[in-house]
Coordinates of C-alpha atoms in Angstrom, one line a residue:
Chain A
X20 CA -56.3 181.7 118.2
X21 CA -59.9 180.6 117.4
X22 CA -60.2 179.6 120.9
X23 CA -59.1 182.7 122.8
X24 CA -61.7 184.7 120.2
X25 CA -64.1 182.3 121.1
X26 CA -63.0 182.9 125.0
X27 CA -62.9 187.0 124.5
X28 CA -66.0 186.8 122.3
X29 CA -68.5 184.9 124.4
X30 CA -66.8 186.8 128.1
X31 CA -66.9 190.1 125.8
X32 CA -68.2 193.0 128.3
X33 CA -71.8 193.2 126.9
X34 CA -73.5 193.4 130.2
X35 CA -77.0 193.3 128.2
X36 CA -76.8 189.5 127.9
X37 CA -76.0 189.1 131.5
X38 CA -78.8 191.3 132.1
X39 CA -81.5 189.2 129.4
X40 CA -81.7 186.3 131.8
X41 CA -83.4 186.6 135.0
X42 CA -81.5 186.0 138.3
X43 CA -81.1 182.1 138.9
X44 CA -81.6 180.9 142.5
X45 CA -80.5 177.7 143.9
X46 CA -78.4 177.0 140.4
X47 CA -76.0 179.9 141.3
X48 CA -75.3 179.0 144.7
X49 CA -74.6 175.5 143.6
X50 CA -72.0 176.3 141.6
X51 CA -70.4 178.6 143.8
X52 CA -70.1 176.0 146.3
X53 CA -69.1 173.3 143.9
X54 CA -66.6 175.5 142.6
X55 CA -65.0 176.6 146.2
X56 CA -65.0 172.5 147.5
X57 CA -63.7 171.2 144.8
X58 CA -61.3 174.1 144.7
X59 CA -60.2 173.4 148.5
X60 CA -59.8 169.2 147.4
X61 CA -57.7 170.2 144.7
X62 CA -55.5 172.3 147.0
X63 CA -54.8 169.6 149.0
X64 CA -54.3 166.9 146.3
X65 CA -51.7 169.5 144.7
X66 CA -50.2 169.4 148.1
X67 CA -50.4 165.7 148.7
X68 CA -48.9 165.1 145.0
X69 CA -45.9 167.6 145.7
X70 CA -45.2 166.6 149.3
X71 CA -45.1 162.7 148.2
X72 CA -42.5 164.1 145.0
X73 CA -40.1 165.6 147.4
X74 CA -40.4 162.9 149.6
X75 CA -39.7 160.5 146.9
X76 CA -37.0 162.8 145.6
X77 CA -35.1 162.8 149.2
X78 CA -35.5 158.9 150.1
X79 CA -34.0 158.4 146.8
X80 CA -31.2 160.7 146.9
X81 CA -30.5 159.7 150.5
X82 CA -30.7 156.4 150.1
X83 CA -29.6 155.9 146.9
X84 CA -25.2 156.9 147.8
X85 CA -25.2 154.8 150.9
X86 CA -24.7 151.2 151.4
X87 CA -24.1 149.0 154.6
X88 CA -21.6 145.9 155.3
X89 CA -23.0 143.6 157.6
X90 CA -20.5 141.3 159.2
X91 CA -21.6 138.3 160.8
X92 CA -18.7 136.4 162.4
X93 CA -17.7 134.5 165.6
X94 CA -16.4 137.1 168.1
X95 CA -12.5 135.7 167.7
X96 CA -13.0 136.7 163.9
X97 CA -14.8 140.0 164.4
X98 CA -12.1 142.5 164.2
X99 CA -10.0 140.7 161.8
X100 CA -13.2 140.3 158.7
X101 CA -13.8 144.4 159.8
X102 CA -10.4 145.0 158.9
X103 CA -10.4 143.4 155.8
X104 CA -13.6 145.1 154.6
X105 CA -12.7 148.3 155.6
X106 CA -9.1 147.5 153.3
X107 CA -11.4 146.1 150.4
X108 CA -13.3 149.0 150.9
X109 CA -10.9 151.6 150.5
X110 CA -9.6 150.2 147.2
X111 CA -12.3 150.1 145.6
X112 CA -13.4 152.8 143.1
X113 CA -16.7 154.5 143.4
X114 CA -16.3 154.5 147.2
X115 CA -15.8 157.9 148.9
X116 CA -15.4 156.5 152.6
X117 CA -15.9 153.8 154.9
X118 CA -16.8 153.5 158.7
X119 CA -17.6 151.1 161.6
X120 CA -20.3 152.4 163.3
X121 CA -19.9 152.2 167.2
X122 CA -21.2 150.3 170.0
X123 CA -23.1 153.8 171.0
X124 CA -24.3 154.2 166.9
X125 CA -25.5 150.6 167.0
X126 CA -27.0 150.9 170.8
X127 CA -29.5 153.9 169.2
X128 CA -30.0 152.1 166.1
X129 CA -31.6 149.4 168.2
X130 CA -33.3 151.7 170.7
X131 CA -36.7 151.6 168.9
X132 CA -36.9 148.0 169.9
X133 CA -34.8 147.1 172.6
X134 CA -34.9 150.5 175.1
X135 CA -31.8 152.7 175.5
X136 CA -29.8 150.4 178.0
X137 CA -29.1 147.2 175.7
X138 CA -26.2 146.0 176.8
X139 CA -25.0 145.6 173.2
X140 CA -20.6 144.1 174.2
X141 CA -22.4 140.9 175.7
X142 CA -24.7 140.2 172.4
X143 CA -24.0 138.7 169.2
X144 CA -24.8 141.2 167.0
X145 CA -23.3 141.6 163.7
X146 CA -21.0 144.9 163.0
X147 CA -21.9 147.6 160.8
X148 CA -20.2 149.0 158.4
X149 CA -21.7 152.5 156.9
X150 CA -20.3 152.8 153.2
X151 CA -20.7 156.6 151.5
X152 CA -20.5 156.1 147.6
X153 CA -20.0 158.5 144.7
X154 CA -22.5 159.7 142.8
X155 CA -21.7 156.3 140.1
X156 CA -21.0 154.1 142.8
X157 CA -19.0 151.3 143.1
X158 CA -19.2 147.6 141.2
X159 CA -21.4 146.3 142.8
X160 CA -21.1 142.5 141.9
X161 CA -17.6 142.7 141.7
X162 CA -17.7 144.4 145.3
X163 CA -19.7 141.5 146.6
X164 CA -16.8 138.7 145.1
X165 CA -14.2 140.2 146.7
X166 CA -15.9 140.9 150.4
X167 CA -16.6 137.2 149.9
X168 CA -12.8 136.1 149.5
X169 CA -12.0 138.5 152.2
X170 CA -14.2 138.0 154.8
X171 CA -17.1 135.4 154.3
X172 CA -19.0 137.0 156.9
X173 CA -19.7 140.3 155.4
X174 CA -22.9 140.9 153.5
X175 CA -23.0 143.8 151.1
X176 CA -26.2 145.8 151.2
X177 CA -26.7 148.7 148.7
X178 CA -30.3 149.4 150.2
X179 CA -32.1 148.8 147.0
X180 CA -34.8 146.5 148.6
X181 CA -35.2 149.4 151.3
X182 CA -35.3 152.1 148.4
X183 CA -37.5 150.8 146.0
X184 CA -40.5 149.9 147.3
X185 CA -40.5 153.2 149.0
X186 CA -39.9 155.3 146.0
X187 CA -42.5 153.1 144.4
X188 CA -44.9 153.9 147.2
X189 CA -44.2 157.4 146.6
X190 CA -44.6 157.2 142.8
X191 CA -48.1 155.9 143.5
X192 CA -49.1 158.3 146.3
X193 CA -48.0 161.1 143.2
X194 CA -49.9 159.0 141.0
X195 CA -53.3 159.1 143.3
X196 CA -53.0 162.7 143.9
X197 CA -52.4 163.7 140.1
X198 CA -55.9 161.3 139.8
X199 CA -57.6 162.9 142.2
X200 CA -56.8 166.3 140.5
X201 CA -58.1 164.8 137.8
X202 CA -61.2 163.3 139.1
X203 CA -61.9 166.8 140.8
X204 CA -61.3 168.5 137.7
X205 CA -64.0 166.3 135.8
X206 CA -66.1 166.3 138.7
X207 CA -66.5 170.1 138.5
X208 CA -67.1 170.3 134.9
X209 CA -70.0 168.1 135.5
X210 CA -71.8 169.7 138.0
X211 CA -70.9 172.8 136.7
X212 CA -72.8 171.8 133.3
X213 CA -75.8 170.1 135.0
X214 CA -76.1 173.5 136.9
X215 CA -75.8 174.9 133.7
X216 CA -78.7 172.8 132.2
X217 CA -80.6 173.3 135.1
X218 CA -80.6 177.2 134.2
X219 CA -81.1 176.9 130.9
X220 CA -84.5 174.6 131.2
X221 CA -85.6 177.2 133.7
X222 CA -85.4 179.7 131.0
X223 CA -86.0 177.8 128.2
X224 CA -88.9 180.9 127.5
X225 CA -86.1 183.3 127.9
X226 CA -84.2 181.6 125.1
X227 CA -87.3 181.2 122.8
X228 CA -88.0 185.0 123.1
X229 CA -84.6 185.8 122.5
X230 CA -84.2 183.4 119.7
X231 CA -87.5 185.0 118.1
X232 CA -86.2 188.6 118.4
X233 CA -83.2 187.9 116.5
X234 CA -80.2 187.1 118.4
X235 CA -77.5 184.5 117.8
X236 CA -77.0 181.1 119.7
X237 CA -73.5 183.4 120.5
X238 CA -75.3 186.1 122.2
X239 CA -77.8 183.7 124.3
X240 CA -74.9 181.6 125.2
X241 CA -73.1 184.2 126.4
X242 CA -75.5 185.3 129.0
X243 CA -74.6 182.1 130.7
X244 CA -71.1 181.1 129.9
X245 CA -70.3 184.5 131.0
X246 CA -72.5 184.2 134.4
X247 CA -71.3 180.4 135.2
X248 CA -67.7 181.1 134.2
X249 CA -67.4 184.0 137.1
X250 CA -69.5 182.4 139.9
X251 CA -67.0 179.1 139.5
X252 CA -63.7 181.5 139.3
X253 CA -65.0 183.7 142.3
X254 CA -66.2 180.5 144.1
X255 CA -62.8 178.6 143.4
X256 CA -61.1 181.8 144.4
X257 CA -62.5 181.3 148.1
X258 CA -61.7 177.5 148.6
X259 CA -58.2 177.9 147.2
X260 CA -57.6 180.4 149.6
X261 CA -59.3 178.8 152.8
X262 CA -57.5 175.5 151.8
X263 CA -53.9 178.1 151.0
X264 CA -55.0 179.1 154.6
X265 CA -55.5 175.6 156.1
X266 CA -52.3 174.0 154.7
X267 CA -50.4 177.2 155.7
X268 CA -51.5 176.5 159.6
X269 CA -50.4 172.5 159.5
X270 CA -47.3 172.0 161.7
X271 CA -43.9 172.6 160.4
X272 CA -42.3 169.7 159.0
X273 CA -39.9 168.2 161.9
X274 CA -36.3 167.5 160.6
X275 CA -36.6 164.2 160.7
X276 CA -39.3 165.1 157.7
X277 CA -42.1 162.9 159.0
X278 CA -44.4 162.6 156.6
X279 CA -48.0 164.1 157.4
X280 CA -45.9 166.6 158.7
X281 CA -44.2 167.9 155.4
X282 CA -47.2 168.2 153.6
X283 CA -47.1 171.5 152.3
X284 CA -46.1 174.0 150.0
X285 CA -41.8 174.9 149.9
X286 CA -41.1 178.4 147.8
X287 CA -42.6 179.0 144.7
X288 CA -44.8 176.0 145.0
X289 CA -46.9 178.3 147.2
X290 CA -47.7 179.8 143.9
X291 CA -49.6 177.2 142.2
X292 CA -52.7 177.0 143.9
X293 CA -53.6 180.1 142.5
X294 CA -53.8 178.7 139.0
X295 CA -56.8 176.6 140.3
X296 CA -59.4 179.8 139.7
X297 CA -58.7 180.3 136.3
X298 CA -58.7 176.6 135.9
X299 CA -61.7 176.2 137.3
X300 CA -62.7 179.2 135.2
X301 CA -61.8 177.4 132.2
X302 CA -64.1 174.4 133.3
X303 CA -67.0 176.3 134.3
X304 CA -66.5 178.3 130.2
X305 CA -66.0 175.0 128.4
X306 CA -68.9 173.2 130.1
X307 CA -71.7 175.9 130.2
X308 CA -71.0 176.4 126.4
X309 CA -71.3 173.4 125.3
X310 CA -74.4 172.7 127.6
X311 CA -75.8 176.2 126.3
X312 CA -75.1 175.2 122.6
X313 CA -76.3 171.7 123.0
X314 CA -79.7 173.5 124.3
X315 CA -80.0 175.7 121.8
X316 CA -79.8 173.0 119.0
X317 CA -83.5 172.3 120.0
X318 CA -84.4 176.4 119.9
X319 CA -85.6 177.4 116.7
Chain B
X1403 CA -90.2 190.1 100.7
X1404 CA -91.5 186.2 101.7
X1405 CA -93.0 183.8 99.3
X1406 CA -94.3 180.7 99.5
X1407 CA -94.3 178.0 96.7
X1408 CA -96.0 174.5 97.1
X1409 CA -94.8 174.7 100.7
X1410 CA -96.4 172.2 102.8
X1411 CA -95.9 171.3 106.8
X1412 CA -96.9 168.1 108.3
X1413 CA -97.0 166.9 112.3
X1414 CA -96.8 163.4 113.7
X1415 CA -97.6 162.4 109.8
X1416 CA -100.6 164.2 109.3
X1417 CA -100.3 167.5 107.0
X1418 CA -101.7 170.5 108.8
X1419 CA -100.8 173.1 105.6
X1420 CA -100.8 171.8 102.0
X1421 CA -99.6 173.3 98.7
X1422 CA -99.4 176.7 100.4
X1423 CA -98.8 179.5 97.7
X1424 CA -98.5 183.1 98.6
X1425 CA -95.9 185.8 97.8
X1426 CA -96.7 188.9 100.1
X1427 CA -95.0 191.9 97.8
X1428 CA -93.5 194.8 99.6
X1429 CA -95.4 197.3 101.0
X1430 CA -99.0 195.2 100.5
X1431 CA -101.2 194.4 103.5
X1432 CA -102.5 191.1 104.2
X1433 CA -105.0 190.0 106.4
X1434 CA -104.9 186.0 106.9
X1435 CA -108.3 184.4 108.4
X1436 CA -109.8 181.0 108.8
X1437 CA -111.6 179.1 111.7
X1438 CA -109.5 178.4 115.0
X1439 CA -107.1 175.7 114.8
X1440 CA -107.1 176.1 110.9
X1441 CA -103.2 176.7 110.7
X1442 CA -103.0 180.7 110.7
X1443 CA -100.9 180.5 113.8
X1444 CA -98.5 177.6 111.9
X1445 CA -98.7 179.6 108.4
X1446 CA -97.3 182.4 110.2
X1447 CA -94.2 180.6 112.2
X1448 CA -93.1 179.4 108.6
X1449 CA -92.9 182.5 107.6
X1450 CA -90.6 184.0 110.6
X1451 CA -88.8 180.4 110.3
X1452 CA -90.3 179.0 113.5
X1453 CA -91.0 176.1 111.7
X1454 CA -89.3 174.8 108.3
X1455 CA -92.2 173.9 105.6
X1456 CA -92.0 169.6 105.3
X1457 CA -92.4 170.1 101.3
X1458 CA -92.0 172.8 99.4
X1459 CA -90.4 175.8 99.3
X1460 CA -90.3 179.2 101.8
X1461 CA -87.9 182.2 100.4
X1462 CA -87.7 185.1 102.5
X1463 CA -85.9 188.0 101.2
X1464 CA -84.9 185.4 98.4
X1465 CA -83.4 183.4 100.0
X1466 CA -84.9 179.8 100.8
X1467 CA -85.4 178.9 104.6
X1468 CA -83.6 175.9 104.1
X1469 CA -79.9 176.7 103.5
X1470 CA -80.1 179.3 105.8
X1471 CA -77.4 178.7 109.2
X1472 CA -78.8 179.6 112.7
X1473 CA -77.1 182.8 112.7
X1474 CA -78.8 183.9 109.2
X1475 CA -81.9 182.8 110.4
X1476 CA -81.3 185.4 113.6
X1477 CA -80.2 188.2 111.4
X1478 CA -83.2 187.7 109.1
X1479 CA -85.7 187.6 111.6
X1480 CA -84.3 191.4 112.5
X1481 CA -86.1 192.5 109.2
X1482 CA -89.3 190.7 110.2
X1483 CA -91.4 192.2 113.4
X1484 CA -93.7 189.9 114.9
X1485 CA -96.3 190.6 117.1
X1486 CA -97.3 187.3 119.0
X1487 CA -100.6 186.7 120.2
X1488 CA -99.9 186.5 123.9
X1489 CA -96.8 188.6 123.3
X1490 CA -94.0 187.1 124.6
X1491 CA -92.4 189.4 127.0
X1492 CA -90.2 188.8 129.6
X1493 CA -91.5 189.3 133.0
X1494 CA -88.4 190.6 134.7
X1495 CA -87.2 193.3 132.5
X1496 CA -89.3 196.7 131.8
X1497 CA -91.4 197.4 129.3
X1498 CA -88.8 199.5 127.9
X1499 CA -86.3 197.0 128.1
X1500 CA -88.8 194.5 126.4
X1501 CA -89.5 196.9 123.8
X1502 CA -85.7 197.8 123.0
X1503 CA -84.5 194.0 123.1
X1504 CA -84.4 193.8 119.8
X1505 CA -82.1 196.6 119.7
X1506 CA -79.8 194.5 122.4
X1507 CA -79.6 191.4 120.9
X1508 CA -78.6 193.1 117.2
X1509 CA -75.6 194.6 119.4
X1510 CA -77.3 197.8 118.4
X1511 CA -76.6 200.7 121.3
X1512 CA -79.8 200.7 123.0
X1513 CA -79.1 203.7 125.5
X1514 CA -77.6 205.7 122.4
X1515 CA -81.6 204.9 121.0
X1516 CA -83.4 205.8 123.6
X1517 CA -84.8 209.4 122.3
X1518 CA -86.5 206.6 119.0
X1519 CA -87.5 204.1 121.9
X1520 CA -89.3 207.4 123.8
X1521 CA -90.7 208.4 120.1
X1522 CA -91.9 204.7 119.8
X1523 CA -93.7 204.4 123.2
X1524 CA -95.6 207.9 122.7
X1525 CA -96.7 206.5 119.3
X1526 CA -98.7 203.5 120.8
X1527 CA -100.0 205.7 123.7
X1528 CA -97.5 204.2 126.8
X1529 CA -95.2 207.0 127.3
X1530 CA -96.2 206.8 131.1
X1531 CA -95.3 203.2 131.3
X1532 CA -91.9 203.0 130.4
X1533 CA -90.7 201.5 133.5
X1534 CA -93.8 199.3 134.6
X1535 CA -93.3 195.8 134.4
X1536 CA -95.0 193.5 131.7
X1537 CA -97.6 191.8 134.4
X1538 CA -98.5 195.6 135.4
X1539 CA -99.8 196.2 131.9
X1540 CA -103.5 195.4 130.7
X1541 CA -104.2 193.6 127.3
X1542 CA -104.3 196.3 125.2
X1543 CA -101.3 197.8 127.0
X1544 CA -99.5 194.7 126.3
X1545 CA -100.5 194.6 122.7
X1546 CA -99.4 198.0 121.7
X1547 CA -96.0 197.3 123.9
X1548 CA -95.7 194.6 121.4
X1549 CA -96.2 195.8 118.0
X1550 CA -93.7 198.6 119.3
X1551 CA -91.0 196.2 120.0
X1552 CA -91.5 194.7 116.8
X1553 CA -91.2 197.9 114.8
X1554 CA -88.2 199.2 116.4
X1555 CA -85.5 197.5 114.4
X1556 CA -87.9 199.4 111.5
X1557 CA -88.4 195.8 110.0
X1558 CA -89.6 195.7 106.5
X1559 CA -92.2 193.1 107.3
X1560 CA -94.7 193.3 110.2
X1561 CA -96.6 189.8 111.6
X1562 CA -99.8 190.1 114.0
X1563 CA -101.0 186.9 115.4
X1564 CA -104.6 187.9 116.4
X1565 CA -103.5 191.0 117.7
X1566 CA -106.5 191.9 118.7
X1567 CA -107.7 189.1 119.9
X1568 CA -107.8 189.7 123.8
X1569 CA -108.6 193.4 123.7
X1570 CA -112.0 195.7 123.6
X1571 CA -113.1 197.6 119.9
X1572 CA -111.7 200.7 120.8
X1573 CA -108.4 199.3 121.9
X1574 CA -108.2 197.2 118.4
X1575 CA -109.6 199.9 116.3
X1576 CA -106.3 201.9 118.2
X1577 CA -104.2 198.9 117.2
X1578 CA -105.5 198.4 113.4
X1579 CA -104.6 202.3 112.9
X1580 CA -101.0 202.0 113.8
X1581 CA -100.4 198.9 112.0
X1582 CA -102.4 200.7 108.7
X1583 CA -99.9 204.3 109.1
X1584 CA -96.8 201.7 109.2
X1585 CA -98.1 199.7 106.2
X1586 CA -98.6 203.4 104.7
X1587 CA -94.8 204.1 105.6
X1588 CA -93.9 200.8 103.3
X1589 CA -93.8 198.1 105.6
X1590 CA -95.5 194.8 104.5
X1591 CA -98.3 194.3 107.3
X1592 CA -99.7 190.3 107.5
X1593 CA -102.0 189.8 110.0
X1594 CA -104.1 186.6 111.4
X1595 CA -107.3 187.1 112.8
X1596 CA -110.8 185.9 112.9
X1597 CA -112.3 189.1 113.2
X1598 CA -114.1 190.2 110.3
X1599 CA -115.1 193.3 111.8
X1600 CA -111.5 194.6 111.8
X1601 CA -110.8 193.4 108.4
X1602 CA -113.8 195.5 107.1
X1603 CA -112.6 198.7 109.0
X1604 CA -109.0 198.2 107.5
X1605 CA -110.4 197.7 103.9
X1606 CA -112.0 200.7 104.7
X1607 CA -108.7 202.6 104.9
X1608 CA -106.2 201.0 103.0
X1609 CA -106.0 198.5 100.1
X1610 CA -105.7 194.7 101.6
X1611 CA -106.0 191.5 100.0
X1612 CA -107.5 188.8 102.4
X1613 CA -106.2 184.9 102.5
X1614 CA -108.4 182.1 104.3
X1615 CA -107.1 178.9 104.9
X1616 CA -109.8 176.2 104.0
X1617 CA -108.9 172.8 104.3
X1618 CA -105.4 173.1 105.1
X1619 CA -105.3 175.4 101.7
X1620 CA -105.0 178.8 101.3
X1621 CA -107.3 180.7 99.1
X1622 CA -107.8 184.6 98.2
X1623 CA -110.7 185.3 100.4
X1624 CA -111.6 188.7 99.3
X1625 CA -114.7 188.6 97.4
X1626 CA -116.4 186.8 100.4
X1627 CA -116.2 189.9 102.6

């Protein structure tokens, strides 16, 4: 509670403060355009931080109920070890279904590499099974003893050494971002206070004056807090929409969900770029007051 | 009203004002004198709380300098006008603006005061000037704009720091009469100056006592003049 008085007390409508202290030049535009860059970073950081989430979220979801047998046999054995597995397969519990994928599935699995016209019948390539678990999943280990004493060729892969370093990538990419927002965050309290001290050494003769007339650290404070605090909330309010803007007009994500191309906001995620203003707001309040009381500890 | 008692203030190690006694009573006029760079401007900013006496005691309005919090010594300085010697205005606002900041920074309504802030300029002869700007104003102008800002919170103590210092007779003889009807009104009127002229003129007029500081002391000075 102390705080919001503090907050209503020292952004209270008394226009004479504001009016006390003369215009400041170079100070005021500097922390409008801190406020509006930073304010356009921290737009795309938020974006960068939720894009890398849901991309996290989907690899590990998609990932995370599907599992391959790989069968490695001589060609006489082939179709006897993919029965097997497929018969192992559909007794065992945590397993919804079971495929072989075909010659055409495995032909455009390898097209990346090897063009579209491999001719994949004449090549010892192992079979693939594609394995669709429920949401527990199967035992693994026991899974993996009983492929072995069925077919000796076929290699259970549950993905994790696919999943994991990509959900950990992800983690970190989160991780950077949520820094960055961070970094920005300090970054603009800082130049917001040494634009603040900047001010107040210019009027250092204001302060005196109005220290010797009577009025309270409160009410000299206020002339800037009140000042600093709107210039960084109007000039955060223009970088969050030009970046809003910017990451609006990137290309729509492909359904494949490429990467750069998903970064973004989805629903009401478009919403919290907008809380950026009155957090820099907040900033700009906290720093010039503190800078404005630290100053005024040398006023007598 | 302010009293001092063994009140002492030292700079850099060296005392500048020793065993300083005075109690100015309310409603008496003082006139503090002594050679330049003798301390009158330093005696004075202990006694608005510019500067905190070293040893000693300062009590204004009984209550000692010392345990009062900055927002105590801002309400106290309300009751005391001062009236620097270069005057400390700001530039940028009006000389009505100057004049009603006191008003402003009490949270007092200044526009609802405006009809006392019109009486108050017509009493020190700048009705016309309300809306010049301080650097428009000559000397005496600036002077008189001054003591009127310090009497419009109606302070029960009045300060001058050579208030006449940069202006002509006439202008000063002008200045000394305002300061001697608010002095007549009750206020307690303590002004620095070298100018023995003035002091003569006021004793003419009104009952003063005069103070000299003499080797960093201060001693009752009025059987000299």
């Amino acid at each position: 509670m102390a705080v919001f008085r503090a907050i209503s007390d020292l952004l209270g409508g008394d226009q004479n403060a504001g009016k006390v202290v003369p215009p400041s030049g170079y100070t005021a535009q500097l922390t409008t355009f801190t406020a509006g860059a930073m304010a356009f970073l921290a737009v795309f950081a938020m974006a960068l931080s939720l894009a890398t989430g849901r991309l996290a979220d989907r690899w590990s979801a998609e990932l995370a109920r599907t599992a391959t047998v790989r069968i490695s046999a001589p060609a006489g054995q082939m179709e006897a070890q993919s029965q097997a597995v497929l018969k192992v397969l559909e007794t065992t519990p945590g397993i919804v279904s079971a495929r072989v994928l075909s010659d055409q599935e495995q032909r455009e699995l390898l097209a990346p590499w090897f063009g579209p016209d491999l001719p994949i019948e004449s090549l010892p390539i192992p079979r693939l099974i594609e394995v669709i678990e429920t949401t527990e999943g199967p035992d693994i280990e026991g899974l993996r003893l009983r492929l072995k004493g069925e077919a000796p060729g076929a290699v259970f892969d549950d993905h994790t050494r696919w999943r994991r370093p990509l959900i950990d990538a992800a983690a970190r990419l989160r991780l950077l971002a949520a820094f960055s927002l961070t970094l920005i965050a300090v970054s603009t309290g800082a130049m917001i206070t040494l634009a603040a001290n900047a001010a107040l050494s210019a009027n250092a003769t204001v302060i005196s004056v109005l220290r010797l007339v009577g009025a309270r650290d409160t009410y000299i404070a206020r002339a800037f807090v009140r000042r600093f605090t709107l210039r960084a909330f109007g000039g955060a309010a223009f970088g969050t929409l030009i970046a809003v803007i910017a990451v609006w007009l990137l290309p729509a994500a492909a359904d494949e969900g490429a990467f750069l191309t998903g970064l973004g906001f989805r629903g009401w995620h478009w919403l919290l770029p907008f809380l950026i203003p009155p957090f820099a707001a907040f900033v700009a309040f906290w720093a010039t007051r503190a800078a404005a009381f630290r100053t005024l500890k040398g006023v007598t | 009203m302010i009293e001092l008692a063994n009140a002492a203030y030292s700079y850099g190690g060296g005392d500048i004002l020793t065993e300083l006694n005075l109690r100015l009573a309310p409603g008496s006029f003082h006139f503090l004198t002594g050679p330049s760079g003798a301390g009158k401007t330093t005696l004075l900013r202990l006694c608005y709380m510019e500067l905190l006496p070293s040893a000693g005691q300062v009590n204004i309005f009984d209550t000692d300098v010392r345990s009062m919090n900055r927002d105590q010594v801002a309400t106290t300085r309300r009751r005391i006008g001062v009236v620097h010697q270069d005057c400390k205005f700001l530039d940028h606002l009006t000389l009505a603006e100057n004049i009603a900041l006191p008003l402003d920074v009490s949270g007092r309504d200044s526009e609802a005061e405006m009809g006392n802030l019109n009486d108050l300029l017509s009493w020190v002869g700048l009705a016309g000037q309300a809306n010049s700007l301080p650097p428009q104003l000559s000397g005496g102008e600036r002077q008189r704009a001054a003591l009127a800002r310090a009497v419009i919170m109606s302070p029960d103590v009045i300060i001058a720091d050579e208030p006449t210092g940069n202006i002509d007779w006439e202008m000063a003889l002008r200045l000394l009469q305002l300061l001697v009807e608010l002095n007549k009104m009750g206020k307690t009127i303590l002004i620095a100056t070298h100018d023995l002229n003035l002091i003569r003129t006021a004793k003419s007029q009104t009952t003063t006592r005069v103070l000299r500081i003499h080797n960093r002391r201060l001693q009752l000075a009025g059987a000299d003049l």
